[in-house]
Amino acid sequence: MQLNPQARFEAFLREYRSASGAPTYREKIKQLTVSGSRSLIVDFNHLIAFDPELARMALEHPDRYFTAANQAFKEILKEMDSEYLDKVERVYVRLSSFPEEYRVPLRKLRAEHIGKLIVVNGILVRATEVKPRLVEAIFKCRRCGEQMSILQEERVIITPVECANPNCRRKGPFDLIVEDSTFIDWQKIRVQEKPEDLPPGQLPRSIDAVLTDDIVDIARPGDRVTLIGILRPVPESLVGKRSKLVTFNTVLEVNNIEVVGAEAEKLEISEEDEQKINQLSQDPYVTQKVIRSIAPSIYGYEQIKEAIALLLFG
């Protein structure tokens, strides 16, 4: 039987019910219209339970199936609150709560994962400022004034080949009309392996990832995060030349980001922890112990380690 992704996602969002019998995602969609959010968070375990084939195909062909899921969400939202849909314009289905067996260690990312939906864990070590990204450009022909819309899906701006006006058909020049074009928020981050995942004597590996729209600035450097997204290849170029190499870098196009590490101010200290802290405070060599605990596999650099310790403890 031919699988119709949008119809299956619509059925899932309409029909999936919790143990109490409540329509889980119809209720979530109602809540979204109140909170002003554009993203519907879907538990991947629910999708597996409702339609295992749909879940498997979403992993194998995420581009097609995310488009179908977003369209299904949009159709249901249109029925429930068309005014809200007109207001927010863009809506997204974002997957979460993947079982451990679906997670891929950063060290084991390979060519076979390109174009697939993957789940990675790590520590956020770098985040750029949030920038506007052009997604739909409006160009104006300087000769006849015709305006043309072009979707921007590449890393560089795609301009019209020729004027769309049948009486003109000139090949330019064209001006970008910024005020009429569509932009979304964009942010690039870097996620690195967690210290406990490092093999002995190995340096941590990392991956760059891209966040867009309403998931930018959710996490900050130092947070432990789980990223769900599509692994994309990015061609390498020779330095100072336009020619490209046959090897590629990879970047993760993020569908959802989950902050899994608790911030310091949110940690709850138990009585046992408090006793250990008090004991350490009485130890005259506690400073040296803290300094030696930083990168113990690297010999020397005592002053650098001391500076790091002072930064950590403010």
PDB file of C-alpha atoms in Angstrom:
ATOM      1  CA  MET A   1       0.000   0.000   0.000  1.00  0.00           C
ATOM      2  CA  GLN A   2       1.340   3.424  -0.959  1.00  0.00           C
ATOM      3  CA  LEU A   3       1.980   5.498   2.142  1.00  0.00           C
ATOM      4  CA  ASN A   4       0.427   8.980   2.088  1.00  0.00           C
ATOM      5  CA  PRO A   5       2.574  10.862   4.624  1.00  0.00           C
ATOM      6  CA  GLN A   6       0.331  13.876   5.094  1.00  0.00           C
ATOM      7  CA  ALA A   7      -2.811  11.782   5.553  1.00  0.00           C
ATOM      8  CA  ARG A   8      -1.045   9.508   8.055  1.00  0.00           C
ATOM      9  CA  PHE A   9       0.294  12.471  10.041  1.00  0.00           C
ATOM     10  CA  GLU A  10      -3.164  14.041  10.066  1.00  0.00           C
ATOM     11  CA  ALA A  11      -4.622  10.788  11.360  1.00  0.00           C
ATOM     12  CA  PHE A  12      -1.954  10.631  14.066  1.00  0.00           C
ATOM     13  CA  LEU A  13      -2.488  14.212  15.229  1.00  0.00           C
ATOM     14  CA  ARG A  14      -6.271  13.802  15.233  1.00  0.00           C
ATOM     15  CA  GLU A  15      -6.595  10.304  16.668  1.00  0.00           C
ATOM     16  CA  TYR A  16      -3.713   9.668  19.067  1.00  0.00           C
ATOM     17  CA  ARG A  17      -5.019   9.520  22.622  1.00  0.00           C
ATOM     18  CA  SER A  18      -3.334   9.339  26.008  1.00  0.00           C
ATOM     19  CA  ALA A  19      -3.948   6.555  28.533  1.00  0.00           C
ATOM     20  CA  SER A  20      -6.854   8.576  29.927  1.00  0.00           C
ATOM     21  CA  GLY A  21      -8.480   8.734  26.483  1.00  0.00           C
ATOM     22  CA  ALA A  22      -7.851  12.459  25.887  1.00  0.00           C
ATOM     23  CA  PRO A  23      -6.922  13.523  22.328  1.00  0.00           C
ATOM     24  CA  THR A  24      -3.287  14.412  23.099  1.00  0.00           C
ATOM     25  CA  TYR A  25      -2.303  16.532  20.122  1.00  0.00           C
ATOM     26  CA  ARG A  26      -5.608  18.241  19.472  1.00  0.00           C
ATOM     27  CA  GLU A  27      -5.357  19.529  23.051  1.00  0.00           C
ATOM     28  CA  LYS A  28      -1.746  20.609  22.473  1.00  0.00           C
ATOM     29  CA  ILE A  29      -2.765  22.513  19.343  1.00  0.00           C
ATOM     30  CA  LYS A  30      -5.443  24.352  21.342  1.00  0.00           C
ATOM     31  CA  GLN A  31      -2.822  25.317  23.914  1.00  0.00           C
ATOM     32  CA  LEU A  32      -0.492  26.608  21.176  1.00  0.00           C
ATOM     33  CA  THR A  33      -3.061  29.132  20.008  1.00  0.00           C
ATOM     34  CA  VAL A  34      -3.153  30.528  23.557  1.00  0.00           C
ATOM     35  CA  SER A  35       0.619  30.527  24.183  1.00  0.00           C
ATOM     36  CA  GLY A  36       1.469  31.997  20.774  1.00  0.00           C
ATOM     37  CA  SER A  37       3.886  29.198  19.835  1.00  0.00           C
ATOM     38  CA  ARG A  38       4.460  27.965  16.279  1.00  0.00           C
ATOM     39  CA  SER A  39       5.898  24.554  17.139  1.00  0.00           C
ATOM     40  CA  LEU A  40       4.037  21.378  18.034  1.00  0.00           C
ATOM     41  CA  ILE A  41       6.268  19.022  20.038  1.00  0.00           C
ATOM     42  CA  VAL A  42       5.562  15.382  19.138  1.00  0.00           C
ATOM     43  CA  ASP A  43       6.811  12.516  21.307  1.00  0.00           C
ATOM     44  CA  PHE A  44       8.516  10.061  18.945  1.00  0.00           C
ATOM     45  CA  ASN A  45       7.407   7.158  21.144  1.00  0.00           C
ATOM     46  CA  HIS A  46       3.780   8.133  20.455  1.00  0.00           C
ATOM     47  CA  LEU A  47       4.445   8.069  16.712  1.00  0.00           C
ATOM     48  CA  ILE A  48       6.058   4.625  16.953  1.00  0.00           C
ATOM     49  CA  ALA A  49       3.090   3.287  18.930  1.00  0.00           C
ATOM     50  CA  PHE A  50       0.507   4.739  16.518  1.00  0.00           C
ATOM     51  CA  ASP A  51       2.170   4.082  13.156  1.00  0.00           C
ATOM     52  CA  PRO A  52       5.581   2.296  13.220  1.00  0.00           C
ATOM     53  CA  GLU A  53       5.982   2.492   9.438  1.00  0.00           C
ATOM     54  CA  LEU A  54       5.409   6.242   9.434  1.00  0.00           C
ATOM     55  CA  ALA A  55       7.997   6.646  12.208  1.00  0.00           C
ATOM     56  CA  ARG A  56      10.549   4.556  10.300  1.00  0.00           C
ATOM     57  CA  MET A  57      10.021   6.454   7.047  1.00  0.00           C
ATOM     58  CA  ALA A  58      10.365   9.785   8.875  1.00  0.00           C
ATOM     59  CA  LEU A  59      13.828   8.666   9.977  1.00  0.00           C
ATOM     60  CA  GLU A  60      14.848   7.520   6.495  1.00  0.00           C
ATOM     61  CA  HIS A  61      13.319  10.366   4.430  1.00  0.00           C
ATOM     62  CA  PRO A  62      12.995  13.332   6.811  1.00  0.00           C
ATOM     63  CA  ASP A  63      12.759  16.073   4.155  1.00  0.00           C
ATOM     64  CA  ARG A  64       9.627  14.622   2.588  1.00  0.00           C
ATOM     65  CA  TYR A  65       8.054  13.553   5.867  1.00  0.00           C
ATOM     66  CA  PHE A  66       8.683  16.775   7.788  1.00  0.00           C
ATOM     67  CA  THR A  67       7.070  18.703   4.938  1.00  0.00           C
ATOM     68  CA  ALA A  68       4.076  16.356   5.164  1.00  0.00           C
ATOM     69  CA  ALA A  69       3.925  16.659   8.972  1.00  0.00           C
ATOM     70  CA  ASN A  70       4.040  20.458   8.872  1.00  0.00           C
ATOM     71  CA  GLN A  71       1.312  20.528   6.232  1.00  0.00           C
ATOM     72  CA  ALA A  72      -0.850  18.140   8.271  1.00  0.00           C
ATOM     73  CA  PHE A  73      -0.417  20.341  11.336  1.00  0.00           C
ATOM     74  CA  LYS A  74      -1.330  23.394   9.249  1.00  0.00           C
ATOM     75  CA  GLU A  75      -4.517  21.760   7.924  1.00  0.00           C
ATOM     76  CA  ILE A  76      -5.716  20.876  11.429  1.00  0.00           C
ATOM     77  CA  LEU A  77      -4.829  24.322  12.764  1.00  0.00           C
ATOM     78  CA  LYS A  78      -6.721  25.895   9.854  1.00  0.00           C
ATOM     79  CA  GLU A  79      -9.859  24.028  10.951  1.00  0.00           C
ATOM     80  CA  MET A  80      -9.423  24.883  14.621  1.00  0.00           C
ATOM     81  CA  ASP A  81      -8.249  28.508  14.399  1.00  0.00           C
ATOM     82  CA  SER A  82      -7.660  29.890  10.910  1.00  0.00           C
ATOM     83  CA  GLU A  83      -7.109  33.429  12.234  1.00  0.00           C
ATOM     84  CA  TYR A  84      -4.185  32.250  14.359  1.00  0.00           C
ATOM     85  CA  LEU A  85      -2.659  30.427  11.379  1.00  0.00           C
ATOM     86  CA  ASP A  86      -2.896  33.591   9.279  1.00  0.00           C
ATOM     87  CA  LYS A  87      -1.162  35.470  12.089  1.00  0.00           C
ATOM     88  CA  VAL A  88       1.824  33.124  12.617  1.00  0.00           C
ATOM     89  CA  GLU A  89       2.120  32.035   8.924  1.00  0.00           C
ATOM     90  CA  ARG A  90       4.702  29.273   9.596  1.00  0.00           C
ATOM     91  CA  VAL A  91       4.142  26.248  11.861  1.00  0.00           C
ATOM     92  CA  TYR A  92       6.364  23.265  12.604  1.00  0.00           C
ATOM     93  CA  VAL A  93       6.143  19.719  13.907  1.00  0.00           C
ATOM     94  CA  ARG A  94       9.190  19.056  16.100  1.00  0.00           C
ATOM     95  CA  LEU A  95      10.077  15.572  17.322  1.00  0.00           C
ATOM     96  CA  SER A  96      11.319  14.832  20.844  1.00  0.00           C
ATOM     97  CA  SER A  97      11.922  12.081  23.437  1.00  0.00           C
ATOM     98  CA  PHE A  98      13.773   9.612  21.223  1.00  0.00           C
ATOM     99  CA  PRO A  99      14.676   6.257  22.809  1.00  0.00           C
ATOM    100  CA  GLU A 100      18.380   5.724  23.532  1.00  0.00           C
ATOM    101  CA  GLU A 101      18.842   3.263  20.654  1.00  0.00           C
ATOM    102  CA  TYR A 102      18.145   6.026  18.108  1.00  0.00           C
ATOM    103  CA  ARG A 103      20.963   8.264  19.370  1.00  0.00           C
ATOM    104  CA  VAL A 104      24.207   8.445  17.388  1.00  0.00           C
ATOM    105  CA  PRO A 105      27.509   9.323  19.157  1.00  0.00           C
ATOM    106  CA  LEU A 106      29.275  12.273  17.509  1.00  0.00           C
ATOM    107  CA  ARG A 107      32.351  10.070  17.074  1.00  0.00           C
ATOM    108  CA  LYS A 108      30.356   7.562  15.004  1.00  0.00           C
ATOM    109  CA  LEU A 109      28.747   9.923  12.478  1.00  0.00           C
ATOM    110  CA  ARG A 110      29.430   8.554   9.004  1.00  0.00           C
ATOM    111  CA  ALA A 111      28.479   9.090   5.353  1.00  0.00           C
ATOM    112  CA  GLU A 112      25.543   6.688   5.794  1.00  0.00           C
ATOM    113  CA  HIS A 113      23.859   9.247   8.077  1.00  0.00           C
ATOM    114  CA  ILE A 114      23.785  12.028   5.442  1.00  0.00           C
ATOM    115  CA  GLY A 115      20.223  13.019   4.613  1.00  0.00           C
ATOM    116  CA  LYS A 116      18.842  10.962   7.524  1.00  0.00           C
ATOM    117  CA  LEU A 117      17.180  12.095  10.731  1.00  0.00           C
ATOM    118  CA  ILE A 118      19.627  11.612  13.600  1.00  0.00           C
ATOM    119  CA  VAL A 119      19.757  12.328  17.323  1.00  0.00           C
ATOM    120  CA  VAL A 120      23.004  13.477  18.979  1.00  0.00           C
ATOM    121  CA  ASN A 121      23.938  14.477  22.525  1.00  0.00           C
ATOM    122  CA  GLY A 122      26.670  16.855  23.602  1.00  0.00           C
ATOM    123  CA  ILE A 123      27.676  20.101  25.244  1.00  0.00           C
ATOM    124  CA  LEU A 124      26.947  23.400  23.533  1.00  0.00           C
ATOM    125  CA  VAL A 125      30.329  25.135  23.284  1.00  0.00           C
ATOM    126  CA  ARG A 126      29.647  27.972  20.826  1.00  0.00           C
ATOM    127  CA  ALA A 127      26.655  29.967  19.605  1.00  0.00           C
ATOM    128  CA  THR A 128      26.626  32.852  17.152  1.00  0.00           C
ATOM    129  CA  GLU A 129      24.384  35.878  17.428  1.00  0.00           C
ATOM    130  CA  VAL A 130      20.912  35.462  15.955  1.00  0.00           C
ATOM    131  CA  LYS A 131      20.821  36.724  12.368  1.00  0.00           C
ATOM    132  CA  PRO A 132      17.992  37.181   9.841  1.00  0.00           C
ATOM    133  CA  ARG A 133      18.062  34.584   7.048  1.00  0.00           C
ATOM    134  CA  LEU A 134      16.442  35.296   3.693  1.00  0.00           C
ATOM    135  CA  VAL A 135      13.896  32.593   2.790  1.00  0.00           C
ATOM    136  CA  GLU A 136      11.801  34.321   0.120  1.00  0.00           C
ATOM    137  CA  ALA A 137      13.339  37.109  -1.925  1.00  0.00           C
ATOM    138  CA  ILE A 138      11.357  39.684  -3.881  1.00  0.00           C
ATOM    139  CA  PHE A 139      13.255  41.089  -6.879  1.00  0.00           C
ATOM    140  CA  LYS A 140      12.288  44.049  -9.032  1.00  0.00           C
ATOM    141  CA  CYS A 141      13.312  44.445 -12.667  1.00  0.00           C
ATOM    142  CA  ARG A 142      14.955  47.812 -13.167  1.00  0.00           C
ATOM    143  CA  ARG A 143      13.724  48.058 -16.753  1.00  0.00           C
ATOM    144  CA  CYS A 144      10.003  47.337 -16.426  1.00  0.00           C
ATOM    145  CA  GLY A 145       9.336  47.281 -12.653  1.00  0.00           C
ATOM    146  CA  GLU A 146       8.073  43.648 -12.629  1.00  0.00           C
ATOM    147  CA  GLN A 147       8.372  42.006  -9.225  1.00  0.00           C
ATOM    148  CA  MET A 148       9.345  38.338  -8.861  1.00  0.00           C
ATOM    149  CA  SER A 149       9.422  36.008  -5.844  1.00  0.00           C
ATOM    150  CA  ILE A 150      12.186  33.381  -5.506  1.00  0.00           C
ATOM    151  CA  LEU A 151      12.535  30.906  -2.630  1.00  0.00           C
ATOM    152  CA  GLN A 152      16.051  30.893  -1.172  1.00  0.00           C
ATOM    153  CA  GLU A 153      17.209  27.401  -0.262  1.00  0.00           C
ATOM    154  CA  GLU A 154      20.928  27.731  -1.038  1.00  0.00           C
ATOM    155  CA  ARG A 155      23.784  29.313   0.906  1.00  0.00           C
ATOM    156  CA  VAL A 156      23.998  32.218  -1.561  1.00  0.00           C
ATOM    157  CA  ILE A 157      21.201  34.448  -2.886  1.00  0.00           C
ATOM    158  CA  ILE A 158      19.493  33.040  -5.991  1.00  0.00           C
ATOM    159  CA  THR A 159      18.544  35.786  -8.447  1.00  0.00           C
ATOM    160  CA  PRO A 160      16.077  35.586 -11.366  1.00  0.00           C
ATOM    161  CA  VAL A 161      17.385  34.203 -14.659  1.00  0.00           C
ATOM    162  CA  GLU A 162      15.226  36.607 -16.629  1.00  0.00           C
ATOM    163  CA  CYS A 163      12.329  38.982 -16.086  1.00  0.00           C
ATOM    164  CA  ALA A 164       8.961  37.255 -15.689  1.00  0.00           C
ATOM    165  CA  ASN A 165       7.196  39.965 -17.679  1.00  0.00           C
ATOM    166  CA  PRO A 166       6.515  38.458 -21.159  1.00  0.00           C
ATOM    167  CA  ASN A 167       6.969  41.927 -22.714  1.00  0.00           C
ATOM    168  CA  CYS A 168      10.391  42.362 -21.128  1.00  0.00           C
ATOM    169  CA  ARG A 169      12.261  39.056 -20.658  1.00  0.00           C
ATOM    170  CA  ARG A 170      15.497  40.924 -19.939  1.00  0.00           C
ATOM    171  CA  LYS A 171      18.212  39.149 -17.979  1.00  0.00           C
ATOM    172  CA  GLY A 172      18.573  41.960 -15.498  1.00  0.00           C
ATOM    173  CA  PRO A 173      19.584  43.983 -13.665  1.00  0.00           C
ATOM    174  CA  PHE A 174      17.321  43.116 -10.693  1.00  0.00           C
ATOM    175  CA  ASP A 175      17.076  44.820  -7.291  1.00  0.00           C
ATOM    176  CA  LEU A 176      16.307  42.959  -4.047  1.00  0.00           C
ATOM    177  CA  ILE A 177      13.305  44.550  -2.326  1.00  0.00           C
ATOM    178  CA  VAL A 178      14.283  43.901   1.305  1.00  0.00           C
ATOM    179  CA  GLU A 179      11.115  45.311   2.902  1.00  0.00           C
ATOM    180  CA  ASP A 180       8.891  42.940   0.891  1.00  0.00           C
ATOM    181  CA  SER A 181      11.105  39.852   1.287  1.00  0.00           C
ATOM    182  CA  THR A 182      10.652  37.232   4.022  1.00  0.00           C
ATOM    183  CA  PHE A 183      13.258  36.547   6.706  1.00  0.00           C
ATOM    184  CA  ILE A 184      13.474  34.087   9.607  1.00  0.00           C
ATOM    185  CA  ASP A 185      15.785  33.986  12.617  1.00  0.00           C
ATOM    186  CA  TRP A 186      18.979  31.959  12.102  1.00  0.00           C
ATOM    187  CA  GLN A 187      21.725  30.836  14.477  1.00  0.00           C
ATOM    188  CA  LYS A 188      24.748  28.574  14.166  1.00  0.00           C
ATOM    189  CA  ILE A 189      25.962  26.531  17.129  1.00  0.00           C
ATOM    190  CA  ARG A 190      28.680  23.990  17.829  1.00  0.00           C
ATOM    191  CA  VAL A 191      28.112  20.894  19.973  1.00  0.00           C
ATOM    192  CA  GLN A 192      30.987  18.892  21.430  1.00  0.00           C
ATOM    193  CA  GLU A 193      31.259  15.416  22.924  1.00  0.00           C
ATOM    194  CA  LYS A 194      30.591  15.152  26.645  1.00  0.00           C
ATOM    195  CA  PRO A 195      33.680  14.440  28.791  1.00  0.00           C
ATOM    196  CA  GLU A 196      32.266  11.131  30.021  1.00  0.00           C
ATOM    197  CA  ASP A 197      31.845   9.936  26.427  1.00  0.00           C
ATOM    198  CA  LEU A 198      35.495  10.513  25.488  1.00  0.00           C
ATOM    199  CA  PRO A 199      37.713   7.450  24.899  1.00  0.00           C
ATOM    200  CA  PRO A 200      40.938   7.634  26.963  1.00  0.00           C
ATOM    201  CA  GLY A 201      43.553   9.932  25.421  1.00  0.00           C
ATOM    202  CA  GLN A 202      41.242  11.256  22.685  1.00  0.00           C
ATOM    203  CA  LEU A 203      40.328  14.870  21.946  1.00  0.00           C
ATOM    204  CA  PRO A 204      36.608  15.724  21.902  1.00  0.00           C
ATOM    205  CA  ARG A 205      34.901  15.875  18.508  1.00  0.00           C
ATOM    206  CA  SER A 206      32.251  18.370  17.568  1.00  0.00           C
ATOM    207  CA  ILE A 207      29.621  19.164  14.963  1.00  0.00           C
ATOM    208  CA  ASP A 208      28.179  22.446  13.723  1.00  0.00           C
ATOM    209  CA  ALA A 209      24.417  22.809  13.709  1.00  0.00           C
ATOM    210  CA  VAL A 210      21.923  25.387  12.457  1.00  0.00           C
ATOM    211  CA  LEU A 211      18.872  26.590  14.390  1.00  0.00           C
ATOM    212  CA  THR A 212      16.068  28.518  12.717  1.00  0.00           C
ATOM    213  CA  ASP A 213      12.947  30.450  13.615  1.00  0.00           C
ATOM    214  CA  ASP A 214      11.506  29.820  17.099  1.00  0.00           C
ATOM    215  CA  ILE A 215      14.230  27.449  18.387  1.00  0.00           C
ATOM    216  CA  VAL A 216      17.090  29.973  18.278  1.00  0.00           C
ATOM    217  CA  ASP A 217      18.636  31.052  21.595  1.00  0.00           C
ATOM    218  CA  ILE A 218      16.936  28.249  23.546  1.00  0.00           C
ATOM    219  CA  ALA A 219      20.263  26.953  24.876  1.00  0.00           C
ATOM    220  CA  ARG A 220      23.455  28.736  25.856  1.00  0.00           C
ATOM    221  CA  PRO A 221      27.117  27.643  25.889  1.00  0.00           C
ATOM    222  CA  GLY A 222      27.754  25.150  28.666  1.00  0.00           C
ATOM    223  CA  ASP A 223      24.323  23.520  28.431  1.00  0.00           C
ATOM    224  CA  ARG A 224      24.046  19.808  27.752  1.00  0.00           C
ATOM    225  CA  VAL A 225      21.732  19.408  24.795  1.00  0.00           C
ATOM    226  CA  THR A 226      20.062  16.814  22.605  1.00  0.00           C
ATOM    227  CA  LEU A 227      19.762  17.764  18.935  1.00  0.00           C
ATOM    228  CA  ILE A 228      17.282  16.157  16.536  1.00  0.00           C
ATOM    229  CA  GLY A 229      17.942  17.021  12.921  1.00  0.00           C
ATOM    230  CA  ILE A 230      19.005  16.153   9.381  1.00  0.00           C
ATOM    231  CA  LEU A 231      22.705  15.700   8.623  1.00  0.00           C
ATOM    232  CA  ARG A 232      23.672  17.800   5.584  1.00  0.00           C
ATOM    233  CA  PRO A 233      26.902  17.726   3.529  1.00  0.00           C
ATOM    234  CA  VAL A 234      28.693  21.031   2.873  1.00  0.00           C
ATOM    235  CA  PRO A 235      31.386  20.980   0.140  1.00  0.00           C
ATOM    236  CA  GLU A 236      34.867  22.067   1.133  1.00  0.00           C
ATOM    237  CA  SER A 237      36.644  24.710  -0.964  1.00  0.00           C
ATOM    238  CA  LEU A 238      40.323  25.318  -1.584  1.00  0.00           C
ATOM    239  CA  VAL A 239      41.561  28.331   0.355  1.00  0.00           C
ATOM    240  CA  GLY A 240      41.411  31.422  -1.854  1.00  0.00           C
ATOM    241  CA  LYS A 241      39.927  29.520  -4.794  1.00  0.00           C
ATOM    242  CA  ARG A 242      36.419  28.846  -6.056  1.00  0.00           C
ATOM    243  CA  SER A 243      37.094  25.214  -6.953  1.00  0.00           C
ATOM    244  CA  LYS A 244      35.605  22.676  -4.552  1.00  0.00           C
ATOM    245  CA  LEU A 245      37.082  19.478  -3.183  1.00  0.00           C
ATOM    246  CA  VAL A 246      35.521  16.032  -3.335  1.00  0.00           C
ATOM    247  CA  THR A 247      35.452  15.895   0.479  1.00  0.00           C
ATOM    248  CA  PHE A 248      32.626  17.450   2.474  1.00  0.00           C
ATOM    249  CA  ASN A 249      32.049  18.874   5.920  1.00  0.00           C
ATOM    250  CA  THR A 250      28.776  18.127   7.678  1.00  0.00           C
ATOM    251  CA  VAL A 251      26.273  20.369   9.421  1.00  0.00           C
ATOM    252  CA  LEU A 252      23.156  19.376  11.339  1.00  0.00           C
ATOM    253  CA  GLU A 253      19.949  21.102  10.263  1.00  0.00           C
ATOM    254  CA  VAL A 254      18.101  21.062  13.577  1.00  0.00           C
ATOM    255  CA  ASN A 255      14.438  20.148  13.852  1.00  0.00           C
ATOM    256  CA  ASN A 256      14.380  20.337  17.643  1.00  0.00           C
ATOM    257  CA  ILE A 257      16.768  21.098  20.499  1.00  0.00           C
ATOM    258  CA  GLU A 258      16.291  19.872  24.058  1.00  0.00           C
ATOM    259  CA  VAL A 259      18.269  21.230  26.994  1.00  0.00           C
ATOM    260  CA  VAL A 260      18.950  18.199  29.207  1.00  0.00           C
ATOM    261  CA  GLY A 261      21.581  19.609  31.598  1.00  0.00           C
ATOM    262  CA  ALA A 262      20.379  21.505  34.639  1.00  0.00           C
ATOM    263  CA  GLU A 263      21.716  25.003  35.117  1.00  0.00           C
ATOM    264  CA  ALA A 264      23.628  25.641  38.328  1.00  0.00           C
ATOM    265  CA  GLU A 265      20.917  27.821  39.818  1.00  0.00           C
ATOM    266  CA  LYS A 266      18.343  25.069  39.219  1.00  0.00           C
ATOM    267  CA  LEU A 267      20.305  22.292  40.927  1.00  0.00           C
ATOM    268  CA  GLU A 268      18.836  20.822  44.102  1.00  0.00           C
ATOM    269  CA  ILE A 269      21.452  19.988  46.731  1.00  0.00           C
ATOM    270  CA  SER A 270      20.630  16.990  48.920  1.00  0.00           C
ATOM    271  CA  GLU A 271      21.620  16.692  52.591  1.00  0.00           C
ATOM    272  CA  GLU A 272      24.328  14.186  51.638  1.00  0.00           C
ATOM    273  CA  ASP A 273      25.748  16.639  49.075  1.00  0.00           C
ATOM    274  CA  GLU A 274      25.688  19.400  51.675  1.00  0.00           C
ATOM    275  CA  GLN A 275      27.655  17.254  54.119  1.00  0.00           C
ATOM    276  CA  LYS A 276      30.314  16.503  51.479  1.00  0.00           C
ATOM    277  CA  ILE A 277      30.594  20.196  50.601  1.00  0.00           C
ATOM    278  CA  ASN A 278      31.061  21.090  54.260  1.00  0.00           C
ATOM    279  CA  GLN A 279      33.748  18.406  54.622  1.00  0.00           C
ATOM    280  CA  LEU A 280      35.604  19.721  51.577  1.00  0.00           C
ATOM    281  CA  SER A 281      35.446  23.265  52.914  1.00  0.00           C
ATOM    282  CA  GLN A 282      37.513  22.108  55.939  1.00  0.00           C
ATOM    283  CA  ASP A 283      40.194  20.524  53.757  1.00  0.00           C
ATOM    284  CA  PRO A 284      43.268  22.832  53.608  1.00  0.00           C
ATOM    285  CA  TYR A 285      44.248  21.331  50.220  1.00  0.00           C
ATOM    286  CA  VAL A 286      40.856  21.719  48.544  1.00  0.00           C
ATOM    287  CA  THR A 287      42.177  24.377  46.122  1.00  0.00           C
ATOM    288  CA  GLN A 288      44.955  22.093  44.855  1.00  0.00           C
ATOM    289  CA  LYS A 289      42.478  19.198  44.523  1.00  0.00           C
ATOM    290  CA  VAL A 290      40.173  21.315  42.378  1.00  0.00           C
ATOM    291  CA  ILE A 291      43.067  22.471  40.178  1.00  0.00           C
ATOM    292  CA  ARG A 292      44.353  18.895  39.727  1.00  0.00           C
ATOM    293  CA  SER A 293      40.850  17.710  38.798  1.00  0.00           C
ATOM    294  CA  ILE A 294      40.853  19.932  35.696  1.00  0.00           C
ATOM    295  CA  ALA A 295      42.081  18.016  32.630  1.00  0.00           C
ATOM    296  CA  PRO A 296      44.014  15.457  34.739  1.00  0.00           C
ATOM    297  CA  SER A 297      45.212  13.674  31.582  1.00  0.00           C
ATOM    298  CA  ILE A 298      47.183  16.809  30.529  1.00  0.00           C
ATOM    299  CA  TYR A 299      50.487  17.195  32.372  1.00  0.00           C
ATOM    300  CA  GLY A 300      51.580  20.614  33.643  1.00  0.00           C
ATOM    301  CA  TYR A 301      49.931  23.967  32.800  1.00  0.00           C
ATOM    302  CA  GLU A 302      49.238  24.560  36.504  1.00  0.00           C
ATOM    303  CA  GLN A 303      48.700  28.308  36.083  1.00  0.00           C
ATOM    304  CA  ILE A 304      46.195  27.789  33.250  1.00  0.00           C
ATOM    305  CA  LYS A 305      44.325  25.170  35.279  1.00  0.00           C
ATOM    306  CA  GLU A 306      44.292  27.507  38.276  1.00  0.00           C
ATOM    307  CA  ALA A 307      42.850  30.287  36.087  1.00  0.00           C
ATOM    308  CA  ILE A 308      40.139  27.917  34.828  1.00  0.00           C
ATOM    309  CA  ALA A 309      39.310  26.918  38.412  1.00  0.00           C
ATOM    310  CA  LEU A 310      39.006  30.570  39.431  1.00  0.00           C
ATOM    311  CA  LEU A 311      36.698  31.220  36.456  1.00  0.00           C
ATOM    312  CA  LEU A 312      34.523  28.229  37.338  1.00  0.00           C
ATOM    313  CA  PHE A 313      34.114  29.362  40.935  1.00  0.00           C
ATOM    314  CA  GLY A 314      33.734  33.047  40.129  1.00  0.00           C
TER     315      GLY A 314
END
